[in-house]
Structure formats: C-alpha cells, structure tokens
Coordinates of C-alpha atoms in Angstrom, one line a residue:
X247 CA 0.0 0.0 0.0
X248 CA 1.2 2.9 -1.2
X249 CA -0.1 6.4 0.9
X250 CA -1.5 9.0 -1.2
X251 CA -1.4 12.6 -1.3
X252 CA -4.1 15.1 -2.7
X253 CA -1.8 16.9 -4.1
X254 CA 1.8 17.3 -5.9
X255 CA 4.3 19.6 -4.6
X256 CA 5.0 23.1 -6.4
X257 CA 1.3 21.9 -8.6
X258 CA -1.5 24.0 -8.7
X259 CA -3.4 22.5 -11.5
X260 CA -6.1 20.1 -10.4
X261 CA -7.0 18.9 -14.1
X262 CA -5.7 16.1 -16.0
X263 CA -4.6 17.4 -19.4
X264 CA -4.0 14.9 -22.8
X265 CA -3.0 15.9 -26.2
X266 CA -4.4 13.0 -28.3
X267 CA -7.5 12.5 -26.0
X268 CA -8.4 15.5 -26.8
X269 CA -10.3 14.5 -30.0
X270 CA -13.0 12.3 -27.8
X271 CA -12.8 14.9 -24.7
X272 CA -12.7 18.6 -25.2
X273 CA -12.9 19.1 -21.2
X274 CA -9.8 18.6 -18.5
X275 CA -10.8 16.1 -16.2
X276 CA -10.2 16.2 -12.6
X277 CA -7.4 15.3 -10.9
X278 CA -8.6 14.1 -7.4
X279 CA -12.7 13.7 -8.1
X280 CA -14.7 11.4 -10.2
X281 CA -15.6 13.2 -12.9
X282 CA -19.1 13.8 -13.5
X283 CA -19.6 11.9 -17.0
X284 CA -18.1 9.2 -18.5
X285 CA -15.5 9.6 -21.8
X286 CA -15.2 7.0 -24.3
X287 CA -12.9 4.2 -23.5
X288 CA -10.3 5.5 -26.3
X289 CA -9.8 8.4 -24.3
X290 CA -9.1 6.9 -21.1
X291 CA -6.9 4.4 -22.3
X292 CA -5.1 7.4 -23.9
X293 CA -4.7 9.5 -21.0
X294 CA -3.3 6.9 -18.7
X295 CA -1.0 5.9 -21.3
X296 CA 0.6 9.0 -21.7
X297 CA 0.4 9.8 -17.8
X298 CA 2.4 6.2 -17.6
X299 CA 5.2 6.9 -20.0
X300 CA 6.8 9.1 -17.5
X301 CA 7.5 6.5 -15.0
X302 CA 10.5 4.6 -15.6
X303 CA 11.4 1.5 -17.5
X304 CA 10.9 -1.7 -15.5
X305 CA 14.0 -3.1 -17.5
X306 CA 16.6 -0.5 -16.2
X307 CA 15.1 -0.4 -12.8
X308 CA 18.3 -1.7 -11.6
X309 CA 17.0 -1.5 -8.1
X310 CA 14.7 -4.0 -7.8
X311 CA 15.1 -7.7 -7.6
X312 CA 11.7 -8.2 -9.2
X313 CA 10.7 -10.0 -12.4
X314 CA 10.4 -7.4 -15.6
X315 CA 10.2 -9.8 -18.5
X316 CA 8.5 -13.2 -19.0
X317 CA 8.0 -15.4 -22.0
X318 CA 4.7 -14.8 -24.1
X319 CA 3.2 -18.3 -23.2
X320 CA 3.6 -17.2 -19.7
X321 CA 1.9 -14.1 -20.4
X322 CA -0.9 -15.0 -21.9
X323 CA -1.7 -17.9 -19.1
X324 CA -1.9 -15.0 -17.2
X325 CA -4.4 -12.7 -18.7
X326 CA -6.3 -15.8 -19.3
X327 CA -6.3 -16.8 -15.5
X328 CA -6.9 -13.1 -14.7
X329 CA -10.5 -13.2 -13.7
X330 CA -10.0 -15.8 -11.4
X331 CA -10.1 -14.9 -7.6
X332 CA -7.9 -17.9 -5.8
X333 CA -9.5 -18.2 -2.8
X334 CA -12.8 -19.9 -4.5
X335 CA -10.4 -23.6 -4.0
X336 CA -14.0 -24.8 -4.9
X337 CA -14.7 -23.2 -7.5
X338 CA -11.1 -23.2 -9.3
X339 CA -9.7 -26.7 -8.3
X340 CA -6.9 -27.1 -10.7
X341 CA -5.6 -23.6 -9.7
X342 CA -5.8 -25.2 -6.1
X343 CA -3.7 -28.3 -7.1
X344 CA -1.4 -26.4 -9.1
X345 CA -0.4 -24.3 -5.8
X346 CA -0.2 -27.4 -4.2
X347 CA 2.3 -28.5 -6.8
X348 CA 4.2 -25.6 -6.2
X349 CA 4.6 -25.9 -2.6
X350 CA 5.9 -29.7 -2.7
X351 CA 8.6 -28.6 -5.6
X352 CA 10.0 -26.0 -3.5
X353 CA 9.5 -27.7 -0.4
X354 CA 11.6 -30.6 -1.8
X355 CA 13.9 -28.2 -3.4
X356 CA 14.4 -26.8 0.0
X357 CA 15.0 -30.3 1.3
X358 CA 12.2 -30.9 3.8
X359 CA 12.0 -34.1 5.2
X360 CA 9.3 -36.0 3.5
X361 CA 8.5 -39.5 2.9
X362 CA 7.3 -40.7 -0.4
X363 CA 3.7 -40.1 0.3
X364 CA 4.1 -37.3 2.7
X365 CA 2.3 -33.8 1.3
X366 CA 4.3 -30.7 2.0
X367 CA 3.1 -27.8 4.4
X368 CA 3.1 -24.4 2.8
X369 CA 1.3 -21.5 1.1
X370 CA 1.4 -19.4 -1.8
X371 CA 1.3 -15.5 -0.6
X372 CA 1.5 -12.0 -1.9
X373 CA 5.1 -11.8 -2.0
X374 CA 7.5 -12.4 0.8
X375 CA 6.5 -9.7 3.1
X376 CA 3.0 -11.7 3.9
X377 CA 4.9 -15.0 3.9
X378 CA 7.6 -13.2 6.3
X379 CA 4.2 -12.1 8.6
X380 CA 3.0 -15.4 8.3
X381 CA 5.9 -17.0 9.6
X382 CA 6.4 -15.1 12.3
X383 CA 2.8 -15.5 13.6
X384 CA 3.5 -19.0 13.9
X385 CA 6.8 -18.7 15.7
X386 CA 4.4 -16.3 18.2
X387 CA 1.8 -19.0 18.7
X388 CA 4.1 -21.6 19.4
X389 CA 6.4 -19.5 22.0
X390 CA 3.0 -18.4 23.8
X391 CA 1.4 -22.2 24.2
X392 CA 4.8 -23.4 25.3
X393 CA 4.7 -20.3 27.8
X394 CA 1.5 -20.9 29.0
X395 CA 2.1 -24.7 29.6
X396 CA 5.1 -23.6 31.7
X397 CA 3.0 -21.4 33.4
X398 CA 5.3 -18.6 32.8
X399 CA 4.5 -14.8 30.9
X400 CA 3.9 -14.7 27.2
X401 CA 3.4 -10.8 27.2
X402 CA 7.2 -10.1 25.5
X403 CA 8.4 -11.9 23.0
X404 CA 11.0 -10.8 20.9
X405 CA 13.0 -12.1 17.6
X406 CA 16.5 -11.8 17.1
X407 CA 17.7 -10.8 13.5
X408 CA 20.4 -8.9 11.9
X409 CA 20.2 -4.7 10.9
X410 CA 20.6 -5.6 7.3
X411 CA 17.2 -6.9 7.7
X412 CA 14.1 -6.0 5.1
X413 CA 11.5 -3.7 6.4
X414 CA 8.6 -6.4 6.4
X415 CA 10.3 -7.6 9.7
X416 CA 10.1 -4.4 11.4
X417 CA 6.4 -4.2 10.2
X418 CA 6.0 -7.9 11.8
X419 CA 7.4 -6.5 14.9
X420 CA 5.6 -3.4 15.2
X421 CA 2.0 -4.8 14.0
X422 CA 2.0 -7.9 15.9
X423 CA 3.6 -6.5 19.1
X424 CA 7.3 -8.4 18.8
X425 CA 10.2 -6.8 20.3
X426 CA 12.7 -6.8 17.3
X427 CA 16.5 -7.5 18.7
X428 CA 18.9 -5.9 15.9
X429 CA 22.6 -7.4 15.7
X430 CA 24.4 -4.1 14.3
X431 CA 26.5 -4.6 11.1
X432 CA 30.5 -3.4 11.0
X433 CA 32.4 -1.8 8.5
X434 CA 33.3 -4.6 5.8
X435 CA 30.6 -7.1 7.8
X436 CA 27.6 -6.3 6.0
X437 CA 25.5 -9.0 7.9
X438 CA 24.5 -11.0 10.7
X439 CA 27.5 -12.5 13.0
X440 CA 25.6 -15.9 14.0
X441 CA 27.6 -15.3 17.4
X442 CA 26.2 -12.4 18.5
X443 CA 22.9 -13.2 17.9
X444 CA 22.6 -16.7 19.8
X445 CA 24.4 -14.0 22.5
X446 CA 21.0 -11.9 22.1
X447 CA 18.6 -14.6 22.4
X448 CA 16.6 -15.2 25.4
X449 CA 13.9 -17.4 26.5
X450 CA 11.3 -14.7 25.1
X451 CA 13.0 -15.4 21.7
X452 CA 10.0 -16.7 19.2
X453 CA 12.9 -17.5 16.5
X454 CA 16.0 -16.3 15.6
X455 CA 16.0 -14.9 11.4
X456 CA 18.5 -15.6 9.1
X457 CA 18.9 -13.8 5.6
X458 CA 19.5 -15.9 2.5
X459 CA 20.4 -13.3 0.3
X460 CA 20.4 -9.8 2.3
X461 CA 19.1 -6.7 0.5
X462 CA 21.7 -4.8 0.9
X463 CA 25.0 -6.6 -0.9
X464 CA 23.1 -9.8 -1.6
X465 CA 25.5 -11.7 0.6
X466 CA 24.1 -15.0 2.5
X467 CA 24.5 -15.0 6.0
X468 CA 25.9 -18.6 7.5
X469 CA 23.1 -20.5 8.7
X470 CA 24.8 -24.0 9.2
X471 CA 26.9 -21.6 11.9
X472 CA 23.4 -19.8 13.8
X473 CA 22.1 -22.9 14.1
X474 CA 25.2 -25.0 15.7
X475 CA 25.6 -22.7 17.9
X476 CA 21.5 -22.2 18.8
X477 CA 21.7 -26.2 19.1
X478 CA 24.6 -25.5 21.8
X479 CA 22.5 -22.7 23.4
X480 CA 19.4 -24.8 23.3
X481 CA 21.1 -28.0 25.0
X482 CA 22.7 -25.5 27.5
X483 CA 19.7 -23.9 28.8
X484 CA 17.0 -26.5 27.7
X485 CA 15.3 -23.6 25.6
X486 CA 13.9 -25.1 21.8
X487 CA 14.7 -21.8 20.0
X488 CA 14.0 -22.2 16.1
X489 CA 15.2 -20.4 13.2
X490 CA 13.1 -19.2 10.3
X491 CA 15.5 -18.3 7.1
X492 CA 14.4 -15.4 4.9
X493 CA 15.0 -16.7 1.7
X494 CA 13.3 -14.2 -0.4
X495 CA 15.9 -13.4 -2.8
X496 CA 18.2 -16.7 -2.5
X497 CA 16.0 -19.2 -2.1
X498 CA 15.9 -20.0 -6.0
X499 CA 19.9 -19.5 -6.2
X500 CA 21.7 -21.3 -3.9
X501 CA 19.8 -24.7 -4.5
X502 CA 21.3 -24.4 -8.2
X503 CA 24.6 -22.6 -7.9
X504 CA 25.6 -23.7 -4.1
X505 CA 23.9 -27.1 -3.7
X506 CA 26.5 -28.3 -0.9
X507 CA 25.4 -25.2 1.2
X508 CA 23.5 -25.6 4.2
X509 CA 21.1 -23.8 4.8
X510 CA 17.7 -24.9 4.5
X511 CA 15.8 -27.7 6.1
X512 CA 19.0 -29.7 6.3
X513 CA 19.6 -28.0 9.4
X514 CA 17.3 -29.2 12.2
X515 CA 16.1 -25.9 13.7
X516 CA 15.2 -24.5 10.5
X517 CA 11.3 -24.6 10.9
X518 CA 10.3 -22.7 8.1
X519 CA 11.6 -21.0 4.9
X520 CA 9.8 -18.1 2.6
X521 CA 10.9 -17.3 -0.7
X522 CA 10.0 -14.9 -3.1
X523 CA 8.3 -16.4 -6.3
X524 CA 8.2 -12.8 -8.1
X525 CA 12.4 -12.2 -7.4
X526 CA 14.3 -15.4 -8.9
X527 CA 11.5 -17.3 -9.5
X528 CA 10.8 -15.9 -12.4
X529 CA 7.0 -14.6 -11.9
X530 CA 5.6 -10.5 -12.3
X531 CA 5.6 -9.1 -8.8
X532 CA 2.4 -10.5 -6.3
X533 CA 4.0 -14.2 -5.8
X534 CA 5.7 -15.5 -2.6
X535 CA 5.8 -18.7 -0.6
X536 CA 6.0 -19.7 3.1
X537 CA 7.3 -23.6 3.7
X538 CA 7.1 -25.0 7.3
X539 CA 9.3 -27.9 8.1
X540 CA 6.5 -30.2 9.2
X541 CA 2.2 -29.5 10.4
X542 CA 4.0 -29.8 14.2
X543 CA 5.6 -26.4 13.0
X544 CA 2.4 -24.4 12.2
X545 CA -0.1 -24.7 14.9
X546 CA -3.8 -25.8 14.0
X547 CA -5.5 -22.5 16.0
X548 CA -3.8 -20.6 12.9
X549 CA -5.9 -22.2 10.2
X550 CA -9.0 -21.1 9.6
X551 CA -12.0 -22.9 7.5
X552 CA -14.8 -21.9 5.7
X553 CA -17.7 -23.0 3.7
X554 CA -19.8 -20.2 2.2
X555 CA -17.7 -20.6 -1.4
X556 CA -19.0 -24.2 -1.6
X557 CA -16.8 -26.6 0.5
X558 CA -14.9 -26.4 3.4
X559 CA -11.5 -25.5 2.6
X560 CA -8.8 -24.4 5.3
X561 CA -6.9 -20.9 4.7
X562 CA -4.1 -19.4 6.5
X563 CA -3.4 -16.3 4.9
X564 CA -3.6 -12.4 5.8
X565 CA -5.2 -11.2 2.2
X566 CA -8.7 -13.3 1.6
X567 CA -9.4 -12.5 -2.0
X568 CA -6.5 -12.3 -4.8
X569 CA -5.8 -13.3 -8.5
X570 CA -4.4 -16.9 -9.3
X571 CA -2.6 -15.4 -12.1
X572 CA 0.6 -15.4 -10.5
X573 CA 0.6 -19.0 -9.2
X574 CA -0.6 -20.4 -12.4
X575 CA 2.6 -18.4 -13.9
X576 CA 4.9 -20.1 -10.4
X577 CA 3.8 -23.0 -11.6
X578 CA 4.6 -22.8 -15.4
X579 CA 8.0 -21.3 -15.2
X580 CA 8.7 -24.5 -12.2
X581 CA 7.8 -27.2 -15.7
X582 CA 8.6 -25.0 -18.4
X583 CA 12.5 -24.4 -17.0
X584 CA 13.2 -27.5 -14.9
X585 CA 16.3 -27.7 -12.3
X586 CA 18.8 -28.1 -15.7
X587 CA 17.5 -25.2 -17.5
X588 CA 17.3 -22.8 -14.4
X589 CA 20.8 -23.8 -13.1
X590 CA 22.5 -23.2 -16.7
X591 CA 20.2 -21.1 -18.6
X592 CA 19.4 -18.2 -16.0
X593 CA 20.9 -18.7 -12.6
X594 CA 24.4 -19.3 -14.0
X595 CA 24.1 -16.9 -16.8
X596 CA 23.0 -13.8 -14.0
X597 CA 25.9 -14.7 -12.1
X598 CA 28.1 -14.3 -15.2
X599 CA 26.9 -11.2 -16.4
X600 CA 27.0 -10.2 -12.4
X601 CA 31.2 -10.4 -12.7
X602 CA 31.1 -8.6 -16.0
X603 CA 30.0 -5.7 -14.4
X604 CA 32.2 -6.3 -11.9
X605 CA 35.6 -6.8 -13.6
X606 CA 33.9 -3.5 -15.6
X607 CA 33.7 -1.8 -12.3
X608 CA 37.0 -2.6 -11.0
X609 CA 39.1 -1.6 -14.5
X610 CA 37.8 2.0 -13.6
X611 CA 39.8 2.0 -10.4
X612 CA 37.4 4.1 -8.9
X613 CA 34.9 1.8 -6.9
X614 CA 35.5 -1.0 -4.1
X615 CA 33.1 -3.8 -4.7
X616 CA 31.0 -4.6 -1.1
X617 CA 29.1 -7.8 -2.5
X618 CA 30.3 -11.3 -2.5
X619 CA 30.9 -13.3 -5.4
X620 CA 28.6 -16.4 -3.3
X621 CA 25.4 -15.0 -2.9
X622 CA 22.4 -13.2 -5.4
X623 CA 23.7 -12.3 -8.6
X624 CA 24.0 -8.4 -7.4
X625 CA 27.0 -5.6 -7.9
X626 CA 27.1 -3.5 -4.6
X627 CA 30.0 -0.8 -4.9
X628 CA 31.4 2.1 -3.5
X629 CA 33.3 5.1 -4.2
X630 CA 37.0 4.7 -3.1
X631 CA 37.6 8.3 -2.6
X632 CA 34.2 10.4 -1.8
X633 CA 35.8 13.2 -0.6
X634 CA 34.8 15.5 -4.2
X635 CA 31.6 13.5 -4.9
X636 CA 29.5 10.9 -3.4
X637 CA 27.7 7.4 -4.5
X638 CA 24.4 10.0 -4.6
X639 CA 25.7 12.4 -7.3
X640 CA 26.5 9.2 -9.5
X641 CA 22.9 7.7 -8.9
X642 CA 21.2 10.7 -9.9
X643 CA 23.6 11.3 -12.8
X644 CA 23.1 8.0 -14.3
X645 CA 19.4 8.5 -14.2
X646 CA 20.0 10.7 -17.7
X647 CA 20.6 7.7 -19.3
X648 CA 17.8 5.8 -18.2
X649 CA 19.4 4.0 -15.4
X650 CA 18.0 3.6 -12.2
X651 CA 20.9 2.5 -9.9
X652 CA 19.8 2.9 -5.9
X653 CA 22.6 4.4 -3.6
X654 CA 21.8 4.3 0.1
X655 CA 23.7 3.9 3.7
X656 CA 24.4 1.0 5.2
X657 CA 22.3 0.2 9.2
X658 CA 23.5 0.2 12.3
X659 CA 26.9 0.4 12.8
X660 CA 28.2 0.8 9.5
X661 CA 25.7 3.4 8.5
X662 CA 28.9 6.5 8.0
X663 CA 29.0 3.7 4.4
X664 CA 27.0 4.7 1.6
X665 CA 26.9 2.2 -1.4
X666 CA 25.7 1.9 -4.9
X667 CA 23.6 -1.5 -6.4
X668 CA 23.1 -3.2 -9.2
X669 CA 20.8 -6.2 -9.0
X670 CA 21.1 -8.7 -11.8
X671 CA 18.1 -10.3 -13.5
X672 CA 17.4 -12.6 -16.3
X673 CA 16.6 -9.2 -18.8
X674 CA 20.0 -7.9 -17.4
X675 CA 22.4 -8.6 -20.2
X676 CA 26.1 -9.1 -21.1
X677 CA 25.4 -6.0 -23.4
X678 CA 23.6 -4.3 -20.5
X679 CA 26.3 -5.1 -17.9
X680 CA 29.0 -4.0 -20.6
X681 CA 26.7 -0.3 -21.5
X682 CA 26.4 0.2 -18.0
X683 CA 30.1 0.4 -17.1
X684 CA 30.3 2.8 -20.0
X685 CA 27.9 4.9 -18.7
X686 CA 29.4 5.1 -15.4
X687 CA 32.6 6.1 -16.8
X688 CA 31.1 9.1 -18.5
X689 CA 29.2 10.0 -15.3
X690 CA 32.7 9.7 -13.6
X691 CA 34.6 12.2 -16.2
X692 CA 31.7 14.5 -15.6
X693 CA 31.9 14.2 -11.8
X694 CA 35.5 15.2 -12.1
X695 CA 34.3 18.3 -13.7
X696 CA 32.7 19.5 -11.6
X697 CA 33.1 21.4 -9.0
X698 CA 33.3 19.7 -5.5
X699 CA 30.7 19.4 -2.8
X700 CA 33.1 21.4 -0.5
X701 CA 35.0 24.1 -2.6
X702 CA 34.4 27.0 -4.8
X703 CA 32.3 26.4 -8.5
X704 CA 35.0 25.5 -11.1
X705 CA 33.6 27.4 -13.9
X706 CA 35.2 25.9 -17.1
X707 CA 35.5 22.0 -17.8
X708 CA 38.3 20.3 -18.9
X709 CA 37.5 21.2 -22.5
X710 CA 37.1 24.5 -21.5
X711 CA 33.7 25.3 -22.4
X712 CA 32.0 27.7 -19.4
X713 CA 29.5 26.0 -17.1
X714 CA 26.7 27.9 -15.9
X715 CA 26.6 28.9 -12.0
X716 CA 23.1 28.8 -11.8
X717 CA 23.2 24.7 -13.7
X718 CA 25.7 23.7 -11.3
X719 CA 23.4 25.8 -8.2
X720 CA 20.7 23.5 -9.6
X721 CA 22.5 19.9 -10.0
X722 CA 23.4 21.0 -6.5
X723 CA 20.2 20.9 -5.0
X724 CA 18.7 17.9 -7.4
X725 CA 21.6 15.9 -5.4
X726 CA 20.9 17.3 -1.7
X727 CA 17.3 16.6 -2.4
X728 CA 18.3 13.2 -2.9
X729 CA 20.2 12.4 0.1
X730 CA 17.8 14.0 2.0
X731 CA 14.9 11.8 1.4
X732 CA 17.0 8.7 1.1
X733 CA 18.2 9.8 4.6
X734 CA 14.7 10.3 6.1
X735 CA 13.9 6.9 5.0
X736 CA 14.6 4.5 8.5
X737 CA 14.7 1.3 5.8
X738 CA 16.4 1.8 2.3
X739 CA 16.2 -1.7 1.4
X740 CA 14.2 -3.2 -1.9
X741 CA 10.8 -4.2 -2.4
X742 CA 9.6 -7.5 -0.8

C-alpha cells in the first residue's frame, strides 16, 4: 500500500490534461474527483497511457530484484487466469492443485524431510513480506502455548535478526507486538554475526532470522553456523529456539549454484523458509511462498475454515481475496524451465553477467566492490575516494541515461558507508552489464568536472567550455534533495 497525497508539490493544476485525448474529450478532467460523466474508452486508455510513459522503464530499474520480463506463453496464461479470484479452491480446483504443486517442488527443493507419500506444508502468498508475517505468527503461537504450559508470561516476545534486515520484519514487529533484537553490522561485515545473535537470544526469543540473500550486498548470512551454535545454546539452557531463514531473494539460487550449502531444512532448527516467487522465480511481482518444516511447526489455531464458497476449505493467509494469475505463472515457469535449465540457462548466466560488471567496475579503479561473489547475482560498490563527490551524485547522474541504480547507507553500525547496487536479473544482459560500465565512466569524467561538494564552483570544464553557475546551483540541489529523502527513510532496502 502505497499512501497517497491530494496533491503534488510546487502543482497548482487540479485537471488532467491529454494531447491526443483531446479529439474524444474537449474538457480537463479532474485530478482528485470522479468526474461527472463518463468519456469514451479510447480516451481513457489514452490519458493513462501518456500519464504512464513518465514512469521509468521496469528493464533499467536496476534497483529492484523483481521480475520485468516473461515469455509470451507465460503471459498469456496470465491474462487468461486473470479473472480468477484464488480463494474460490471450490470453484477453481486445478488452480488449487497447481499451488499445491508448487509448494511440494519447493519444499523438496528446500529439502524438507518428507517420505514418499508425505504432502508438504506451505502456502502461496502476496510476496514475501506476507509469507515473512505469516511466519512469524506461527513462531508467536508456538512460543506463547509453550509459555502458557510452563505457566510462565507470554506478554514479551521478541525475535533476534540482523540490521541488514528487510522492512517487512520491522512491520511484523511493530503490528503484531514483537520486540525486534537488531545485531548491528560493521564496516566490511555487512550481515548477521551468528555469534552475537545466539548471544542476544533469550527465553522470550520466538525465532532467531536468518537472511539468505540480504538486501543490501546480496551476501548470504551462515546459517549451518546460527544454528550450531543455537543447538549448543538450546542443550545449555533447555530452551527449543528455532530459526526461520528469509530466503526471499536466494531461495531459487543457492539450490542451483551452491547445492552443498547448508542452509535450508538440512539443518534441524530451521522450521520454516519463505521465498520470493516474483524475485528469482521468475514470476511478475504478487508471488511468494512460506514452507514450514512439518504440520507440528504451524499450529492448527492458525488455520481457519470456511464453507460459504461451496466446500470447506482451510486458509491461513492475511489477504482473503486475490488473483491466481501469478501461481498459475509459479507453476509454469517451475515445468517450463526445470532444475537443468534454471541452473544453466538463468541462474548461471545472471551470475556471469554479475562479474562482467564487476571486472567492468573494478578496471575503472574508482569503486570497491562490497558484495560477494557467493550470494544473489547483485553488484554492490562504493566510491574509493568520496571526498569531491558521493555514491548520490553518480545515482542521480546516471538517471539521464535511463538508469535507475539505488545508492543508500548502510544500518546500524556501518551506517557512515554509503553504497551503490546493481541487481542482476534474467533481462540484465552481457550487453547491458558492458553499457552500463560505459555509462558510469562518463558520469565519472563529468563528476571530475565538476566542482566539488566542499569548494568554490569551477567554472570551465576540462575542455574549457563555461559551465553555468546557476546549472551547477541547480545539479546542487537535485543531489541534496536526494540524500535528504534517502536519509529520512529508516529502511532503504528493496521491495519484498
């Protein structure tokens, strides 16, 4: 949900204007109130579509991990599906079993430990962030029943994650009243030490979260090492603290490009997994999943049934009504690819074009690279020397070409870093990766020109043509805006 406003800044016009429209509509509509009379359907298809080619192109949109492009076949599954709302199981019983479908693949791509007749527990979602809310309510549940058995207080439960964590967990906290416990990053340790977390747990802890794939450098934290050393804990104090591992970003890489990793339900304390089905799974944004390790895992009190859409079917899910587009697409992209075809033909490939632009970045001799080479297929970088210009300037620079390239500070304690990132998806090519360093380079030579943030206006470039006062007063102010808002924002992380 996005919150609106009733107004744009600096506007004063409260009409929607449209050149072409204008042959069916001779009036402005307004801006804010239903208009009083309808328009013919040309027009309103017009107006929107020349509103919308001022947002950005989803294919440079270098900040988000989401998918941009999917094959025609894919496509028109989903416009056929469209009308389909997925909650009527009754009513659409394929749709049903092709979710379930979906949740025993990943479940056994996950390695869950099922026997040969043994159905998988899990549920599509609207992304990760309501598999992520999910999860944690049945970390809550479980915590307070054991509680209450024990006859002990169930009023302050808390969960134990990393700073480099996603915003959805803060919401978790704040909306279902859990005490978030933050391990603070370091200068050149971008994510979770498993050591001081087990440190922070207590016997209030619900579950202790692990990032497969953080946000910010697209590093994967160690889980084999949290939960060791939670399994010590655990013994030591007879506590049964679990671990649920954020996979929202990784959780379709590492089973294809680290398969010896562990990770994933391999590890006994690892209850329950989500992963994002609209990131690396291949599937437009409105697809996640939520895997529990066994029913024991996701308490009964939790499910819900109902039997006004025809039958009873059980639900566990925040959002009631939504389309089925997006896990008829899940499940076409799981058959249509296959484990070969997604380990060679895209994962491998992203990583590839991931150390092009990497090699391209470090030829300049201008950037250190913060990612990992084992992790998501992502470029995070920073500026070795930001003492003329800063990772911000660059951002908004490249933005003239079309590029939109995220720069943001790092959390707690290593927020004095600012960093630069590229994620790398399937529509990010070797020619993309290769244009991109070129770009860079020129926004770098005209960086240099530039006068710095701290000194006087140089007013002649290299070449010596004259640069304006009042275009460098402006670029000035375009760049402080920036940092400003980026700043105000407690969260810079991606979308969920």
């Amino acid at each position: 949900m996005v919150l609106s406003h009733a107004a744009s800044a600096g506007s004063s016009d409260d009409s929607v204007h449209s050149t072409f429209a204008s042959r069916y509509v001779r009036a402005s509509l307004p801006r804010f109130r239903m208009p009083e009379n309808s328009i013919p359907k040309e027009a309103a298809y017009q107006i929107i579509n020349d509103e919308l080619m001022l947002d950005g192109n989803p294919r440079l949109n270098l900040a988000s991990f989401v998918t941009t492009w999917m094959e025609p076949e894919c496509n028109k599954l989903m416009m056929d599906s469209i009308n389909k709302n997925y909650v009527d199981m009754d009513e659409y019983p394929v749709t049903t079993e092709l979710q379930n479908r979906c949740v025993n693949m990943i479940a056994h791509l996950f390695n869950a430990p099922l026997g040969e007749t043994e159905t998988a527990v899990g549920v599509g979602t609207v992304g990760s962030s309501e598999a992520i809310m999910l999860a944690g309510l049945a970390f809550k549940r479980r915590w307070q029943n054991k509680m209450k058995a024990a006859g002990k207080p169930c009023d302050k439960p808390n969960i134990v994650t990393g700073a480099n964590v996603q915003v959805t967990w803060e919401k978790f906290a704040r909306y279902f009243e859990v005490e978030l416990k933050e391990v603070k990053l370091s200068e050149g340790y971008y994510v979770m030490d498993p050591e001081k977390a087990v440190e922070m747990v207590d016997e209030n802890t619900i579950c202790v979260a692990a990032i497969l794939g953080s946000t910010l450098n697209g590093e994967f934290e160690d889980v084999k090492m949290l939960n060791d050393l939670l399994v010590k804990k655990n013994e030591e104090t007879g506590w049964d603290t679990p671990i649920h591992v954020d996979a929202a970003s990784g959780g379709f890489i590492a089973p294809f490009l680290y398969p010896e990793l562990e990770w994933d339900f391999r590890l006994p304390l690892v209850k329950s997994i989500n992963v994002s089905g609209h990131k690396y799974g291949l599937v437009y944004a409105g697809i996640g999943w939520c895997i529990w390790r066994s029913k024991e895992d996701l308490p009964d009190e939790l499910i819900f049934h109902i039997n006004y859409l025809g039958a009873d079917q059980p639900t566990f899910t925040l959002n009631f009504s939504k389309g089925s587009s997006q896990v008829i697409a899940q499940y076409y992209q799981l058959i249509r690819l296959g484990f070969e075809v997604l380990l060679i033909d895209f994962v491998d490939n992203c990583q590839e074009n991931a150390m092009v632009l990497k090699e391209g970045l470090e030829r300049t001799g201008r950037f250190n690279i913060v990612s990992k080479d084992q992790g998501v297929p992502l470029v995070a970088f920073s500026l070795k020397d930001s003492s003329r210009h800063d990772e911000f300037e660059i951002s908004e620079f490249l933005r003239r070409f079309g590029w939109i390239v995220p720069a943001y500070t790092m959390p707690p304690d290593a927020q004095h870093v600012t960093v630069l990132r590229v994620v790398i998806r399937e529509d990010f090519s070797r020619t993309f990766a290769e244009r991109l360093v070129i770009d860079i380079e020129k926004v770098l030579h005209e960086l240099d020109a530039l006068p710095s943030r701290s000194s006087g206006p140089a007013l002649q470039h290299p070449n010596g043509d004259t640069v304006s006062e009042k275009d460098l007063a402006r670029q000035r102010e375009v760049v402080s805006v920036w940092k400003r808002a980026v700043a105000a924002r407690k969260k810079t992380q991606g979308v969920c």
